GROMACS .gro file of C-alpha atoms in nm:
model
  459
    1MET     CA    1   5.226  -0.549  -4.564
    2LYS     CA    2   5.431  -0.370  -4.831
    3TYR     CA    3   5.282  -0.598  -5.098
    4ILE     CA    4   4.927  -0.505  -4.990
    5TRP     CA    5   4.986  -0.134  -5.000
    6THR     CA    6   5.151  -0.140  -5.343
    7LYS     CA    7   4.895  -0.381  -5.482
    8THR     CA    8   4.609  -0.144  -5.391
    9ASN     CA    9   4.803   0.167  -5.489
   10LEU     CA   10   4.723   0.334  -5.151
   11SER     CA   11   4.947   0.605  -5.018
   12LEU     CA   12   5.110   0.560  -4.681
   13ASP     CA   13   4.887   0.832  -4.528
   14ARG     CA   14   4.572   0.668  -4.659
   15ALA     CA   15   4.693   0.333  -4.535
   16LEU     CA   16   4.754   0.467  -4.185
   17ALA     CA   17   4.411   0.631  -4.185
   18LEU     CA   18   4.246   0.305  -4.285
   19LEU     CA   19   4.439   0.119  -4.017
   20CYS     CA   20   4.322   0.367  -3.752
   21PHE     CA   21   3.964   0.334  -3.876
   22LEU     CA   22   3.975  -0.044  -3.854
   23LEU     CA   23   4.128  -0.023  -3.508
   24ILE     CA   24   3.851   0.211  -3.389
   25ILE     CA   25   3.584  -0.028  -3.521
   26GLN     CA   26   3.748  -0.320  -3.344
   27VAL     CA   27   3.776  -0.138  -3.011
   28THR     CA   28   3.420  -0.008  -3.034
   29SER     CA   29   3.287  -0.355  -3.112
   30PHE     CA   30   3.480  -0.494  -2.818
   31ILE     CA   31   3.329  -0.236  -2.582
   32ILE     CA   32   2.976  -0.294  -2.713
   33PHE     CA   33   2.991  -0.671  -2.693
   34LYS     CA   34   3.164  -0.669  -2.356
   35ALA     CA   35   2.905  -0.426  -2.221
   36ARG     CA   36   2.613  -0.632  -2.345
   37PRO     CA   37   2.665  -0.919  -2.098
   38LEU     CA   38   2.685  -0.662  -1.817
   39LEU     CA   39   2.351  -0.519  -1.922
   40GLN     CA   40   2.212  -0.869  -1.949
   41ASP     CA   41   2.350  -0.952  -1.604
   42ASN     CA   42   2.181  -0.646  -1.458
   43LEU     CA   43   1.854  -0.737  -1.627
   44TYR     CA   44   1.890  -1.093  -1.504
   45SER     CA   45   1.955  -0.973  -1.150
   46THR     CA   46   1.641  -0.760  -1.161
   47GLN     CA   47   1.438  -1.049  -1.296
   48MET     CA   48   1.579  -1.277  -1.030
   49GLU     CA   49   1.479  -1.025  -0.763
   50GLN     CA   50   1.123  -1.034  -0.889
   51THR     CA   51   1.108  -1.414  -0.889
   52LYS     CA   52   1.237  -1.468  -0.535
   53SER     CA   53   0.974  -1.635  -0.323
   54PHE     CA   54   0.728  -1.448  -0.107
   55VAL     CA   55   0.588  -1.607   0.206
   56LYS     CA   56   0.243  -1.755   0.157
   57VAL     CA   57  -0.026  -1.897   0.384
   58ASP     CA   58  -0.119  -2.264   0.382
   59GLY     CA   59  -0.396  -2.332   0.631
   60THR     CA   60  -0.261  -2.210   0.965
   61ARG     CA   61   0.105  -2.209   0.859
   62PHE     CA   62   0.343  -1.986   0.668
   63ILE     CA   63   0.508  -2.144   0.365
   64LEU     CA   64   0.829  -2.031   0.197
   65ASN     CA   65   0.975  -2.226  -0.096
   66ASN     CA   66   0.725  -2.506  -0.026
   67LYS     CA   67   0.848  -2.548   0.332
   68PRO     CA   68   0.698  -2.439   0.666
   69HIS     CA   69   0.836  -2.101   0.771
   70TYR     CA   70   0.856  -1.975   1.129
   71ILE     CA   71   0.931  -1.628   1.259
   72ILE     CA   72   1.207  -1.565   1.513
   73GLY     CA   73   1.178  -1.191   1.541
   74ALA     CA   74   1.238  -0.867   1.725
   75ASN     CA   75   1.075  -0.528   1.729
   76TYR     CA   76   1.312  -0.263   1.592
   77TRP     CA   77   1.061   0.017   1.546
   78GLN     CA   78   1.331   0.286   1.526
   79ALA     CA   79   1.486   0.142   1.208
   80MET     CA   80   1.405   0.418   0.961
   81ASN     CA   81   1.530   0.694   1.192
   82LEU     CA   82   1.853   0.511   1.265
   83GLY     CA   83   1.890   0.446   0.893
   84MET     CA   84   1.913   0.815   0.807
   85GLU     CA   85   2.251   0.955   0.708
   86SER     CA   86   2.227   1.162   1.024
   87GLY     CA   87   2.104   0.860   1.223
   88ASN     CA   88   2.336   0.583   1.332
   89ARG     CA   89   2.401   0.346   1.043
   90SER     CA   90   2.706   0.187   1.201
   91ARG     CA   91   2.490   0.089   1.498
   92VAL     CA   92   2.227  -0.058   1.266
   93LEU     CA   93   2.482  -0.281   1.096
   94LYS     CA   94   2.617  -0.401   1.432
   95ASP     CA   95   2.264  -0.467   1.554
   96LEU     CA   96   2.172  -0.662   1.242
   97GLU     CA   97   2.489  -0.868   1.276
   98THR     CA   98   2.405  -0.952   1.637
   99LEU     CA   99   2.049  -1.048   1.552
  100LYS     CA  100   2.152  -1.262   1.257
  101GLU     CA  101   2.413  -1.445   1.464
  102ASN     CA  102   2.145  -1.532   1.718
  103GLY     CA  103   1.898  -1.684   1.474
  104PHE     CA  104   1.662  -1.394   1.403
  105ASN     CA  105   1.498  -1.378   1.061
  106CYS     CA  106   1.239  -1.098   1.085
  107LEU     CA  107   1.205  -0.748   1.232
  108ARG     CA  108   0.891  -0.549   1.297
  109ILE     CA  109   0.950  -0.185   1.205
  110MET     CA  110   0.759   0.139   1.157
  111ALA     CA  111   0.689   0.230   0.795
  112ALA     CA  112   0.507   0.545   0.902
  113SER     CA  113   0.543   0.838   1.136
  114GLU     CA  114   0.333   1.148   1.117
  115GLY     CA  115   0.435   1.508   1.196
  116PRO     CA  116   0.444   1.799   1.242
  117PRO     CA  117   0.764   1.881   1.436
  118GLY     CA  118   0.729   1.997   1.794
  119GLU     CA  119   0.460   1.760   1.919
  120PRO     CA  120   0.547   1.576   2.242
  121TYR     CA  121   0.636   1.209   2.282
  122ARG     CA  122   0.719   1.163   1.912
  123MET     CA  123   0.987   0.995   1.705
  124TYR     CA  124   1.154   1.263   1.493
  125PRO     CA  125   1.203   1.346   1.218
  126ALA     CA  126   0.866   1.221   1.100
  127LEU     CA  127   0.839   1.042   0.768
  128MET     CA  128   0.530   1.251   0.678
  129ASN     CA  129   0.515   1.604   0.818
  130ALA     CA  130   0.176   1.681   0.662
  131PRO     CA  131  -0.058   1.474   0.443
  132GLY     CA  132   0.142   1.379   0.135
  133GLU     CA  133   0.454   1.574   0.239
  134TYR     CA  134   0.746   1.337   0.295
  135ASP     CA  135   1.092   1.378   0.443
  136GLU     CA  136   1.323   1.201   0.198
  137SER     CA  137   1.604   1.203   0.453
  138THR     CA  138   1.441   0.926   0.656
  139GLY     CA  139   1.625   0.599   0.618
  140LEU     CA  140   1.362   0.337   0.535
  141ASP     CA  141   1.508   0.271   0.189
  142TRP     CA  142   1.856   0.226   0.327
  143PHE     CA  143   1.741   0.000   0.610
  144LEU     CA  144   1.548  -0.235   0.381
  145ALA     CA  145   1.849  -0.258   0.149
  146GLN     CA  146   2.069  -0.359   0.444
  147LEU     CA  147   1.813  -0.604   0.576
  148LYS     CA  148   1.816  -0.782   0.242
  149ASN     CA  149   2.192  -0.830   0.277
  150TYR     CA  150   2.134  -1.015   0.604
  151ASP     CA  151   1.864  -1.237   0.451
  152MET     CA  152   1.606  -1.104   0.697
  153THR     CA  153   1.256  -0.970   0.640
  154ALA     CA  154   1.046  -0.687   0.781
  155ILE     CA  155   0.688  -0.651   0.896
  156MET     CA  156   0.599  -0.299   0.784
  157THR     CA  157   0.369  -0.115   1.026
  158LEU     CA  158   0.171   0.150   0.838
  159SER     CA  159   0.045   0.366   1.126
  160ASN     CA  160  -0.013   0.363   1.502
  161PHE     CA  161  -0.303   0.392   1.742
  162TRP     CA  162  -0.063   0.543   1.995
  163HIS     CA  163   0.085   0.890   1.986
  164TRP     CA  164   0.459   0.816   1.987
  165SER     CA  165   0.479   0.813   1.608
  166GLY     CA  166   0.193   1.056   1.542
  167GLY     CA  167  -0.050   0.790   1.433
  168PHE     CA  168  -0.428   0.799   1.422
  169ALA     CA  169  -0.450   1.097   1.657
  170GLN     CA  170  -0.240   1.305   1.420
  171TYR     CA  171  -0.466   1.212   1.128
  172VAL     CA  172  -0.769   1.322   1.332
  173HIS     CA  173  -0.599   1.650   1.419
  174TRP     CA  174  -0.508   1.715   1.055
  175VAL     CA  175  -0.878   1.696   0.973
  176ASP     CA  176  -1.015   1.870   1.283
  177ASP     CA  177  -0.773   2.095   1.471
  178SER     CA  178  -1.039   2.260   1.684
  179LYS     CA  179  -0.905   2.081   1.993
  180PRO     CA  180  -0.551   1.975   2.084
  181ILE     CA  181  -0.459   1.608   2.099
  182PRO     CA  182  -0.515   1.495   2.463
  183TYR     CA  183  -0.174   1.337   2.505
  184PRO     CA  184  -0.141   1.084   2.785
  185GLU     CA  185   0.184   0.960   2.931
  186THR     CA  186   0.009   0.625   2.927
  187ALA     CA  187  -0.311   0.516   2.758
  188GLY     CA  188  -0.618   0.693   2.890
  189THR     CA  189  -0.986   0.717   2.810
  190ALA     CA  190  -0.971   1.075   2.677
  191PHE     CA  191  -0.696   0.983   2.434
  192ASP     CA  192  -0.868   0.658   2.332
  193ILE     CA  193  -1.192   0.841   2.256
  194TYR     CA  194  -1.013   1.111   2.058
  195THR     CA  195  -0.807   0.864   1.857
  196SER     CA  196  -1.095   0.625   1.790
  197ARG     CA  197  -1.259   0.904   1.590
  198PHE     CA  198  -1.017   0.792   1.318
  199TYR     CA  199  -1.257   0.512   1.225
  200THR     CA  200  -1.582   0.602   1.402
  201ASP     CA  201  -1.651   0.976   1.369
  202GLU     CA  202  -1.853   1.055   1.057
  203LYS     CA  203  -1.718   1.412   1.061
  204VAL     CA  204  -1.355   1.310   1.016
  205LYS     CA  205  -1.317   0.942   0.935
  206ASP     CA  206  -1.354   0.961   0.556
  207THR     CA  207  -1.087   1.230   0.522
  208CYS     CA  208  -0.865   1.053   0.774
  209GLN     CA  209  -0.896   0.736   0.570
  210LYS     CA  210  -0.816   0.921   0.249
  211TYR     CA  211  -0.496   1.063   0.397
  212TYR     CA  212  -0.404   0.725   0.544
  213LEU     CA  213  -0.469   0.528   0.226
  214ASN     CA  214  -0.270   0.780   0.026
  215HIS     CA  215   0.022   0.707   0.256
  216VAL     CA  216  -0.031   0.332   0.223
  217LYS     CA  217  -0.031   0.364  -0.156
  218THR     CA  218   0.282   0.579  -0.150
  219VAL     CA  219   0.475   0.327   0.057
  220ILE     CA  220   0.361   0.019  -0.134
  221ASN     CA  221   0.449   0.175  -0.471
  222ARG     CA  222   0.773   0.336  -0.358
  223VAL     CA  223   1.088   0.261  -0.555
  224ASN     CA  224   1.375   0.204  -0.314
  225SER     CA  225   1.631   0.477  -0.384
  226VAL     CA  226   1.918   0.251  -0.273
  227ASN     CA  227   1.855  -0.071  -0.469
  228GLY     CA  228   1.583   0.027  -0.718
  229ILE     CA  229   1.333  -0.235  -0.602
  230VAL     CA  230   0.967  -0.138  -0.579
  231TYR     CA  231   0.846  -0.209  -0.226
  232LYS     CA  232   0.554  -0.421  -0.344
  233ASN     CA  233   0.799  -0.640  -0.538
  234ASP     CA  234   1.052  -0.677  -0.257
  235PRO     CA  235   1.063  -1.015  -0.078
  236THR     CA  236   1.254  -0.842   0.202
  237ILE     CA  237   0.915  -0.717   0.314
  238PHE     CA  238   0.739  -1.001   0.495
  239SER     CA  239   0.399  -0.837   0.534
  240TRP     CA  240   0.205  -0.514   0.567
  241GLU     CA  241   0.056  -0.437   0.907
  242LEU     CA  242  -0.238  -0.196   0.914
  243ALA     CA  243  -0.125  -0.020   1.232
  244ASN     CA  244   0.038  -0.071   1.567
  245GLU     CA  245  -0.227  -0.188   1.813
  246PRO     CA  246  -0.553  -0.050   1.668
  247GLN     CA  247  -0.798  -0.057   1.955
  248ALA     CA  248  -1.154  -0.169   2.004
  249VAL     CA  249  -1.405   0.111   2.057
  250ASP     CA  250  -1.598  -0.034   2.349
  251VAL     CA  251  -1.508   0.275   2.554
  252LEU     CA  252  -1.733   0.476   2.321
  253ASN     CA  253  -2.050   0.272   2.379
  254ILE     CA  254  -2.130   0.291   2.008
  255PRO     CA  255  -2.412   0.049   1.915
  256ASN     CA  256  -2.250  -0.042   1.581
  257GLY     CA  257  -1.891  -0.030   1.706
  258HIS     CA  258  -1.804  -0.377   1.576
  259ASP     CA  259  -1.938  -0.291   1.232
  260LEU     CA  260  -1.739   0.032   1.210
  261VAL     CA  261  -1.416  -0.133   1.319
  262PHE     CA  262  -1.467  -0.431   1.088
  263GLN     CA  263  -1.535  -0.201   0.793
  264TRP     CA  264  -1.208  -0.020   0.853
  265PHE     CA  265  -1.005  -0.340   0.876
  266ASP     CA  266  -1.179  -0.496   0.578
  267ASN     CA  267  -1.166  -0.192   0.349
  268THR     CA  268  -0.804  -0.115   0.433
  269ALA     CA  269  -0.681  -0.470   0.383
  270LYS     CA  270  -0.877  -0.495   0.058
  271PHE     CA  271  -0.715  -0.173  -0.064
  272ILE     CA  272  -0.367  -0.308   0.012
  273LYS     CA  273  -0.442  -0.631  -0.171
  274SER     CA  274  -0.559  -0.432  -0.475
  275LEU     CA  275  -0.214  -0.271  -0.492
  276ASP     CA  276   0.006  -0.563  -0.393
  277GLU     CA  277  -0.061  -0.929  -0.469
  278ASN     CA  278   0.274  -1.045  -0.331
  279HIS     CA  279   0.267  -0.968   0.037
  280LEU     CA  280   0.065  -1.087   0.332
  281VAL     CA  281  -0.150  -0.849   0.536
  282THR     CA  282  -0.210  -0.848   0.911
  283THR     CA  283  -0.366  -0.614   1.165
  284GLY     CA  284  -0.115  -0.530   1.439
  285THR     CA  285  -0.373  -0.586   1.714
  286GLU     CA  286  -0.310  -0.721   2.064
  287GLY     CA  287  -0.601  -0.957   2.125
  288LYS     CA  288  -0.659  -0.815   2.474
  289HIS     CA  289  -1.023  -0.720   2.411
  290GLY     CA  290  -1.147  -1.079   2.407
  291LYS     CA  291  -1.271  -1.331   2.155
  292GLU     CA  292  -1.552  -1.125   2.000
  293TRP     CA  293  -1.329  -0.828   1.919
  294PHE     CA  294  -1.047  -1.058   1.807
  295ILE     CA  295  -1.277  -1.213   1.549
  296THR     CA  296  -1.412  -0.874   1.439
  297MET     CA  297  -1.062  -0.746   1.376
  298HIS     CA  298  -0.939  -1.052   1.186
  299LYS     CA  299  -1.233  -1.208   1.003
  300SER     CA  300  -1.186  -1.011   0.681
  301ASP     CA  301  -1.095  -1.233   0.386
  302TYR     CA  302  -0.817  -0.986   0.309
  303ILE     CA  303  -0.642  -1.041   0.644
  304ASP     CA  304  -0.397  -1.329   0.598
  305PHE     CA  305  -0.289  -1.392   0.957
  306THR     CA  306  -0.379  -1.274   1.305
  307SER     CA  307  -0.174  -1.060   1.540
  308VAL     CA  308  -0.128  -1.103   1.915
  309HIS     CA  309   0.062  -0.898   2.176
  310VAL     CA  310   0.093  -0.989   2.544
  311TRP     CA  311   0.194  -0.735   2.810
  312VAL     CA  312   0.178  -0.873   3.163
  313GLU     CA  313   0.305  -0.561   3.344
  314ASN     CA  314   0.114  -0.304   3.137
  315TRP     CA  315  -0.208  -0.503   3.185
  316GLY     CA  316  -0.165  -0.542   3.561
  317HIS     CA  317  -0.058  -0.907   3.586
  318TYR     CA  318   0.302  -0.846   3.694
  319ASN     CA  319   0.498  -0.611   3.918
  320SER     CA  320   0.863  -0.579   3.816
  321ASP     CA  321   0.949  -0.450   4.166
  322ASP     CA  322   0.818  -0.765   4.339
  323PRO     CA  323   1.066  -1.055   4.374
  324SER     CA  324   0.811  -1.308   4.501
  325PRO     CA  325   0.761  -1.634   4.311
  326GLU     CA  326   0.386  -1.576   4.329
  327ASN     CA  327   0.422  -1.248   4.138
  328TYR     CA  328   0.615  -1.414   3.857
  329GLN     CA  329   0.388  -1.717   3.842
  330ARG     CA  330   0.078  -1.501   3.814
  331ALA     CA  331   0.231  -1.335   3.507
  332ALA     CA  332   0.342  -1.663   3.354
  333ASN     CA  333   0.001  -1.823   3.405
  334PHE     CA  334  -0.175  -1.531   3.241
  335MET     CA  335   0.064  -1.537   2.946
  336LEU     CA  336   0.027  -1.912   2.889
  337GLY     CA  337  -0.351  -1.895   2.901
  338PHE     CA  338  -0.361  -1.590   2.675
  339LEU     CA  339  -0.139  -1.748   2.410
  340GLN     CA  340  -0.348  -2.065   2.414
  341ASP     CA  341  -0.678  -1.876   2.387
  342THR     CA  342  -0.570  -1.649   2.103
  343SER     CA  343  -0.416  -1.943   1.919
  344ASP     CA  344  -0.745  -2.132   1.947
  345TRP     CA  345  -0.946  -1.831   1.825
  346SER     CA  346  -0.719  -1.788   1.527
  347THR     CA  347  -0.654  -2.144   1.416
  348GLN     CA  348  -0.980  -2.313   1.515
  349LEU     CA  349  -1.241  -2.040   1.465
  350LEU     CA  350  -1.086  -1.827   1.190
  351LYS     CA  351  -0.863  -2.098   1.037
  352LYS     CA  352  -0.577  -1.849   1.009
  353PRO     CA  353  -0.211  -1.845   1.121
  354VAL     CA  354  -0.130  -1.648   1.436
  355LEU     CA  355   0.190  -1.456   1.514
  356LEU     CA  356   0.299  -1.328   1.854
  357GLY     CA  357   0.413  -0.982   1.748
  358GLU     CA  358   0.503  -0.822   2.084
  359TYR     CA  359   0.594  -0.925   2.435
  360GLY     CA  360   0.841  -0.802   2.692
  361MET     CA  361   0.935  -0.784   3.055
  362ALA     CA  362   1.127  -0.525   3.257
  363ARG     CA  363   1.460  -0.598   3.420
  364ASP     CA  364   1.455  -0.701   3.788
  365GLY     CA  365   1.346  -0.399   3.992
  366TRP     CA  366   1.382  -0.529   4.347
  367LYS     CA  367   1.756  -0.482   4.388
  368GLU     CA  368   1.961  -0.172   4.466
  369ILE     CA  369   2.013  -0.087   4.100
  370SER     CA  370   1.730   0.067   3.896
  371LYS     CA  371   1.539  -0.166   3.665
  372TYR     CA  372   1.598   0.088   3.388
  373ASP     CA  373   1.974   0.049   3.420
  374PRO     CA  374   2.131  -0.182   3.159
  375LYS     CA  375   2.333  -0.340   3.441
  376ALA     CA  376   2.021  -0.458   3.625
  377THR     CA  377   1.968  -0.834   3.626
  378VAL     CA  378   1.714  -1.007   3.404
  379THR     CA  379   1.634  -1.318   3.608
  380ASN     CA  380   1.258  -1.306   3.562
  381ARG     CA  381   1.278  -1.179   3.205
  382ASN     CA  382   1.492  -1.472   3.095
  383LYS     CA  383   1.266  -1.719   3.272
  384TYR     CA  384   0.962  -1.556   3.110
  385PHE     CA  385   1.116  -1.543   2.761
  386LYS     CA  386   1.210  -1.910   2.791
  387GLU     CA  387   0.854  -2.004   2.888
  388ILE     CA  388   0.721  -1.814   2.588
  389SER     CA  389   0.973  -1.987   2.362
  390ASN     CA  390   0.864  -2.328   2.491
  391LYS     CA  391   0.494  -2.243   2.450
  392ILE     CA  392   0.539  -2.119   2.094
  393LEU     CA  393   0.741  -2.428   2.002
  394GLU     CA  394   0.463  -2.644   2.148
  395LEU     CA  395   0.200  -2.458   1.944
  396GLU     CA  396   0.410  -2.468   1.628
  397LYS     CA  397   0.417  -2.847   1.644
  398GLN     CA  398   0.036  -2.833   1.631
  399ASN     CA  399   0.034  -2.580   1.343
  400ALA     CA  400  -0.113  -2.341   1.599
  401SER     CA  401   0.154  -2.068   1.595
  402THR     CA  402   0.394  -1.921   1.339
  403GLY     CA  403   0.648  -1.758   1.566
  404LEU     CA  404   0.739  -1.486   1.811
  405MET     CA  405   0.879  -1.130   1.815
  406PHE     CA  406   1.001  -0.973   2.139
  407TRP     CA  407   0.986  -0.602   2.227
  408ALA     CA  408   1.234  -0.450   2.174
  409PHE     CA  409   1.595  -0.462   2.056
  410ALA     CA  410   1.820  -0.175   2.162
  411GLY     CA  411   2.140  -0.342   2.044
  412THR     CA  412   2.451  -0.137   2.114
  413ALA     CA  413   2.256   0.168   2.238
  414ARG     CA  414   2.232   0.255   2.606
  415PRO     CA  415   1.996   0.505   2.772
  416THR     CA  416   2.293   0.678   2.935
  417ASP     CA  417   2.444   0.785   2.603
  418SER     CA  418   2.499   1.159   2.563
  419ARG     CA  419   2.278   1.198   2.255
  420PRO     CA  420   1.927   1.071   2.174
  421THR     CA  421   1.971   0.705   2.093
  422TRP     CA  422   1.632   0.544   2.027
  423VAL     CA  423   1.686   0.244   2.251
  424GLY     CA  424   1.412  -0.019   2.254
  425ASP     CA  425   1.158   0.207   2.424
  426PRO     CA  426   0.949   0.468   2.238
  427PRO     CA  427   0.983   0.837   2.330
  428HIS     CA  428   0.694   0.839   2.579
  429GLU     CA  429   0.839   0.556   2.790
  430VAL     CA  430   1.130   0.546   3.033
  431PRO     CA  431   1.445   0.450   2.836
  432GLY     CA  432   1.551   0.099   2.928
  433TRP     CA  433   1.212  -0.029   3.044
  434TYR     CA  434   1.180  -0.313   2.793
  435SER     CA  435   1.508  -0.277   2.603
  436VAL     CA  436   1.715  -0.585   2.523
  437TYR     CA  437   2.082  -0.502   2.464
  438ASP     CA  438   2.359  -0.672   2.274
  439SER     CA  439   2.517  -0.747   2.613
  440ASP     CA  440   2.212  -0.951   2.725
  441LEU     CA  441   2.380  -1.268   2.609
  442GLU     CA  442   2.165  -1.513   2.806
  443THR     CA  443   1.850  -1.351   2.669
  444LEU     CA  444   1.975  -1.367   2.311
  445ARG     CA  445   2.079  -1.728   2.366
  446ILE     CA  446   1.713  -1.818   2.420
  447PHE     CA  447   1.637  -1.715   2.062
  448PHE     CA  448   1.946  -1.887   1.926
  449ASP     CA  449   1.835  -2.211   2.092
  450HIS     CA  450   1.478  -2.153   1.971
  451SER     CA  451   1.594  -2.119   1.611
  452LYS     CA  452   1.811  -2.431   1.634
  453GLN     CA  453   1.523  -2.634   1.771
  454ILE     CA  454   1.304  -2.528   1.479
  455ILE     CA  455   1.578  -2.626   1.234
  456ASN     CA  456   1.636  -2.964   1.400
  457GLU     CA  457   1.266  -3.049   1.410
  458SER     CA  458   1.220  -2.958   1.043
  459GLU     CA  459   1.500  -3.186   0.923
   0.00000   0.00000   0.00000
C-alpha cells in the first residue's frame, strides 16, 4: 500500500478520500444489485398471480387446470362486515380454518350492501350508503386476501332482491322516494311488486340500472387495498353473481314480463363480460318459479352456469316442529325431485352447468329446547344434508351437477353472544334458524366425507 501511494504521489488525505469514495461505490453497487432481484421477485409474483388459472366451463362441467372442478361450499354472506377492523377478524380466521379442515373450497358472500343507515332489517354498515358513495372501512378487501391464503374461492353476489342488504328495493327508493319501502318480515306481494320495479317500471328502471351497473363496475375494477390485486384479475373470485334470488314478475301480470326479466339478465351479464374476461357469471336465482322462468333467467349467452336454491320449510314442504317420519319424507321427496328437475333443465335444455347455491334446514323443534338454540339437536338436518350430498354426487357422476353450498355458516358465533354477531341468519330472520356452528361436528363431517369421495372418484 505504501508503494502505491508514493508511486502516485498522493497525499495521505487524498488517499483516504479516494478509499472512502471507492468504498461508497462498492456499497451502493451492492445495495442496487441486491435490491434488483427483490424487485424482480415482486414483479414475478405479480405476473404469477395474473397467470393462475381461472375456472372455466366445459359443457356442463367446471374445469380448473384441465381437470373437473366441483364446489363444496358454504354461504358466508356476512364476510365483508366481519372483515372490518371493527368486525371480528379473529373469528373469520377461525371459521376459515374450520371450513378448510372439513373440505370446503368455496364461499358465497355479499359483494354489495346498500344504505342509508337507519333502515330496518339491514346489515350495517352498508358498503354503499348512497349511489357511488362507499364506506372504505368495510372488509371485503381483507376477507378476499385471507381467503386466498386458504386456497378457497368466493362467489361474489352483486346485489339482492331481498331487503336485508338494501338491494333492489333500495335502488328503487333512491330513484323514487315518494313512498316508503314496504318492508315485510317475510316475503310478501307488496314488497315483491315494489322491488320488481327495479327491472320492470319504465319510470325508474333505467336509473336503477345505471346506479347498479356503476356499482358492478366499481367492484370489478377495484384494486384490493391489502394485496394490490385487481378484483377482475383475482382467481380467488370464482364468479360474479348478478344478485341474491332475483324473482320472477308473475305477481305483476305484465304481458311482457319474461322479456323484461330476460333483458335485465342478458344486459347485465353482457356488461360484466365486457369488463372481465376471466370470471364466470351466474344469476343467483332459486329455480322455484318453474321451467319456463328458469330458462328465461338463464338462457343468455353471457350466463355461464345456472343457479338453484331449495328451501323446503320456507316453501311449505317441511315443518321443523313436526317429528313425524312423514313430515321429513315429504321434504326429502320434494328436494330430490326439485334437484333432478332443475338439473335436467340446465344440462339437457340449456346445456349449462348447474350449482346448488343454497339449502338449509332448521334444528329439531319438537323437543323441550328451542330450535333456535345452538344446543338443539340436528337429527333431521343431518339426514337431509346427507341425502343432498348423495344426490349431488350422483348427479356429478353424470356431469349433471357441479356442487353444493349450504346456508349458512355461523362458525364460532352464537346468537346468545352479548354483541351483534352476524350468525348464519340475516338480520330479518331469527338468529339460529339455519345457522351451522363449528360445534356441529356431525354436520361438518358430511362435507368432509363428500369432499373425500370426490377426490377418490377423480383419482
